[in-house]
Coordinates of C-alpha atoms in Angstrom, one line a residue:
L1 CA -74.3 28.3 2.8
Q2 CA -76.4 31.5 2.2
S3 CA -79.1 29.8 4.3
L4 CA -76.5 29.2 7.0
E5 CA -75.5 32.8 7.2
H6 CA -79.1 33.8 8.0
D7 CA -79.8 30.8 10.3
V8 CA -78.6 31.7 13.6
S9 CA -79.0 28.2 15.0
R10 CA -76.4 26.8 12.5
A11 CA -74.2 29.9 12.6
H12 CA -71.4 27.8 14.1
L13 CA -71.2 25.7 11.0
V14 CA -70.4 28.5 8.5
N15 CA -66.5 28.1 8.5
Q16 CA -66.6 24.2 8.8
C17 CA -69.0 23.9 5.8
V18 CA -67.2 26.4 3.5
Y19 CA -67.1 25.2 -0.1
A20 CA -63.8 23.5 -0.5
E21 CA -64.3 20.7 -3.1
I22 CA -61.7 18.4 -4.3
T23 CA -61.5 18.6 -8.3
T24 CA -62.8 15.5 -10.2
E25 CA -59.1 14.9 -11.7
S26 CA -57.6 14.9 -8.2
F27 CA -60.2 12.6 -6.7
Q28 CA -60.1 10.2 -9.7
H29 CA -56.3 10.2 -9.3
I30 CA -56.6 9.0 -5.7
L31 CA -59.1 6.2 -7.0
S32 CA -56.9 5.1 -9.8
H33 CA -53.3 5.5 -8.4
H34 CA -53.1 5.9 -4.5
L35 CA -55.5 3.4 -3.3
P36 CA -55.2 0.3 -5.5
P37 CA -51.8 -0.8 -4.1
L38 CA -53.0 -0.2 -0.6
L39 CA -56.2 -2.3 -0.8
P40 CA -56.4 -6.4 -0.5
T41 CA -56.5 -7.3 -4.1
S42 CA -58.7 -10.4 -3.5
R43 CA -61.4 -8.0 -2.6
I44 CA -61.2 -5.7 -5.8
S45 CA -63.3 -6.7 -8.8
S46 CA -62.0 -7.6 -12.2
S47 CA -64.0 -8.4 -15.5
S48 CA -64.3 -12.2 -14.5
S49 CA -64.8 -11.7 -10.8
P50 CA -67.8 -10.7 -8.7
P51 CA -68.4 -7.3 -7.4
P52 CA -65.8 -5.9 -4.9
S53 CA -66.7 -6.3 -1.2
L54 CA -65.0 -3.3 0.1
T55 CA -66.8 -0.3 1.5
F56 CA -66.3 3.4 1.1
Y57 CA -67.5 6.4 3.0
D58 CA -67.4 10.0 2.5
L59 CA -67.8 12.2 5.5
G60 CA -69.2 15.5 4.4
S61 CA -70.3 14.2 1.1
G62 CA -72.0 17.4 -0.2
T63 CA -74.0 16.5 -3.3
G64 CA -72.5 13.1 -3.5
K65 CA -70.0 13.3 -6.3
N66 CA -67.1 11.5 -4.6
V67 CA -69.6 8.8 -3.7
F68 CA -70.5 8.4 -7.3
Y69 CA -66.8 8.4 -8.3
A70 CA -65.9 5.8 -5.9
I71 CA -68.6 3.3 -6.9
T72 CA -67.7 3.4 -10.4
S73 CA -64.1 2.6 -9.6
G74 CA -64.2 -0.7 -9.6
L75 CA -62.7 -0.8 -6.0
F76 CA -65.7 -0.9 -3.8
G77 CA -69.1 -2.7 -3.7
R78 CA -70.6 -0.4 -1.2
A79 CA -70.3 3.5 -1.0
V80 CA -72.1 5.8 1.5
G81 CA -72.1 9.6 1.8
I82 CA -72.9 11.3 5.1
E83 CA -73.8 15.1 4.7
L84 CA -74.7 17.5 7.7
L85 CA -76.6 20.1 5.6
P86 CA -80.2 19.2 4.7
E87 CA -79.9 21.5 1.5
L88 CA -76.9 19.6 0.1
H89 CA -78.4 16.2 1.0
A90 CA -81.5 16.9 -0.8
V91 CA -79.7 17.5 -3.9
A92 CA -77.6 14.4 -3.2
A93 CA -80.6 12.2 -2.7
V94 CA -82.1 13.2 -6.0
L95 CA -78.9 12.6 -7.7
C96 CA -78.3 9.2 -6.2
E97 CA -82.0 8.2 -7.4
S98 CA -81.2 8.9 -10.9
F99 CA -77.7 7.7 -10.6
C100 CA -79.1 4.2 -9.5
D101 CA -81.6 4.1 -12.0
D102 CA -79.5 5.2 -14.9
V103 CA -76.0 4.2 -14.3
L104 CA -75.9 1.3 -11.9
A105 CA -79.1 -0.4 -13.3
A106 CA -77.9 -0.2 -16.7
S107 CA -74.9 -2.8 -16.2
M108 CA -73.7 -5.5 -14.0
S109 CA -73.3 -2.7 -11.4
S110 CA -76.7 -3.2 -10.3
L111 CA -75.1 -5.3 -7.7
L112 CA -73.6 -2.3 -6.1
S113 CA -74.8 -0.2 -3.2
V114 CA -74.9 3.5 -3.3
E115 CA -76.4 5.5 0.0
M116 CA -76.7 9.1 1.1
R117 CA -77.4 9.9 4.6
L118 CA -78.3 13.1 6.3
G119 CA -76.7 13.7 9.7
S120 CA -73.4 14.1 11.6
F121 CA -70.5 11.8 11.1
C122 CA -69.6 12.5 14.7
D123 CA -73.3 10.8 15.5
D124 CA -73.8 8.4 12.4
L125 CA -70.7 6.2 13.5
E126 CA -71.5 3.0 11.4
W127 CA -68.5 4.2 9.3
V128 CA -66.1 3.4 12.1
Q129 CA -66.5 -0.3 11.9
A130 CA -67.9 -0.7 8.5
S131 CA -65.3 1.2 6.2
D132 CA -62.7 0.1 4.4
V133 CA -61.6 3.5 3.0
V134 CA -62.9 6.9 4.5
Y135 CA -62.5 10.1 2.6
C136 CA -63.1 13.3 4.7
N137 CA -62.3 16.8 3.2
T138 CA -60.8 18.4 6.7
I139 CA -59.5 21.8 5.4
M140 CA -61.6 24.0 7.5
F141 CA -62.3 21.7 10.6
D142 CA -61.7 23.3 13.8
K143 CA -59.7 21.7 16.5
D144 CA -62.7 20.5 18.5
L145 CA -64.1 18.6 15.3
M146 CA -60.6 17.2 14.4
I147 CA -60.4 15.8 17.8
K148 CA -64.0 14.2 17.7
L149 CA -63.0 12.8 14.2
A150 CA -59.8 11.4 15.3
R151 CA -61.1 9.8 18.5
A152 CA -63.8 8.0 16.4
A153 CA -61.4 7.0 13.8
T154 CA -59.3 5.2 16.2
G155 CA -62.2 2.6 16.3
M156 CA -61.7 1.5 12.7
K157 CA -60.5 -2.0 11.9
Q158 CA -57.2 -3.0 11.3
G159 CA -55.7 -2.1 7.8
A160 CA -58.7 0.4 7.2
L161 CA -57.5 3.8 5.2
F162 CA -58.5 7.1 6.2
I163 CA -57.8 9.9 3.6
T164 CA -57.8 13.6 4.8
T165 CA -57.1 17.0 3.0
G166 CA -55.5 19.4 5.2
P167 CA -54.6 18.6 8.8
S168 CA -53.8 14.9 9.4
L169 CA -55.5 12.7 12.2
I170 CA -52.2 12.0 13.7
E171 CA -51.6 15.7 14.5
Y172 CA -54.6 15.6 16.9
I173 CA -53.8 12.2 18.1
D174 CA -50.1 13.0 18.8
G175 CA -50.5 16.5 19.8
N176 CA -53.3 16.8 22.2
L177 CA -56.1 14.0 22.0
Y178 CA -54.6 11.0 24.2
K179 CA -51.1 10.9 23.9
E180 CA -50.8 10.8 27.7
Q181 CA -53.4 8.0 27.7
L182 CA -51.4 5.9 25.2
E183 CA -48.2 6.4 27.0
L184 CA -49.8 5.4 30.3
E185 CA -51.5 2.1 28.8
K186 CA -48.7 1.4 26.4
I187 CA -50.8 1.4 23.3
Q188 CA -49.0 2.0 20.1
M189 CA -50.1 4.9 17.7
P190 CA -53.3 3.9 16.1
F191 CA -52.4 5.3 12.7
Q192 CA -49.6 5.5 10.3
I193 CA -49.4 8.0 7.3
V194 CA -48.6 5.5 4.4
E195 CA -48.8 8.1 1.7
T196 CA -48.8 12.2 1.5
F197 CA -49.3 14.1 -1.8
S198 CA -51.0 17.2 -3.0
T199 CA -54.6 17.4 -4.6
A200 CA -56.3 20.3 -6.3
H201 CA -59.4 21.9 -4.8
S202 CA -61.8 24.6 -5.7
F203 CA -59.7 27.3 -4.1
S204 CA -56.3 25.8 -4.2
Q205 CA -54.1 23.7 -6.5
D206 CA -51.6 22.4 -3.6
V207 CA -53.4 20.8 -0.6
E208 CA -51.6 18.5 1.5
T209 CA -53.4 15.1 1.5
F210 CA -52.9 12.3 3.9
V211 CA -53.7 8.5 3.6
H212 CA -53.6 7.0 7.0
Q213 CA -53.8 3.3 7.8
R214 CA -55.2 1.7 11.1
L215 CA -52.6 -0.4 12.7

């Protein structure tokens, strides 16, 4: 973040990339409590079944903590983080190599896949079609970025889940994205909010969190 403040070409990212990390306890509670009832049980692993086939993406993954938590939760067979800042991605890449060597390779989890990518989730859009669950900390995103994110997310497959902390995707679809287009083409709202709860973050203990499901 200090490097951003002194880099004119990236000055516009300072507010969007402000440090606002979800706490370990809150994220693990999402994985253990909120997600399991919403996921297809046939694709979640157990002690006697093969690795799960679900895919998790963290958009704006920082140093990769949430990706590591996700892949060890027993819910996902693949976890991918996409991070825009090369400084954070460099740390994530080193941690990922150690994680794969020291954690995954030490157990049956060697069949699982973890990946850290450098880039913008507005450009690297594999997550739109490939994800079963997406997590994105949207607290500091401005209107334009939220509209881009919501527009891309409408391409997700039916039943996929998208978790935001702060504003919801529906605010930007319903409020000013393509409400008129939806009405004109008689298309139903692409998401429903299936759960709302509070999570704790580095700067606040009470951040509204939404789980959207693609209809």
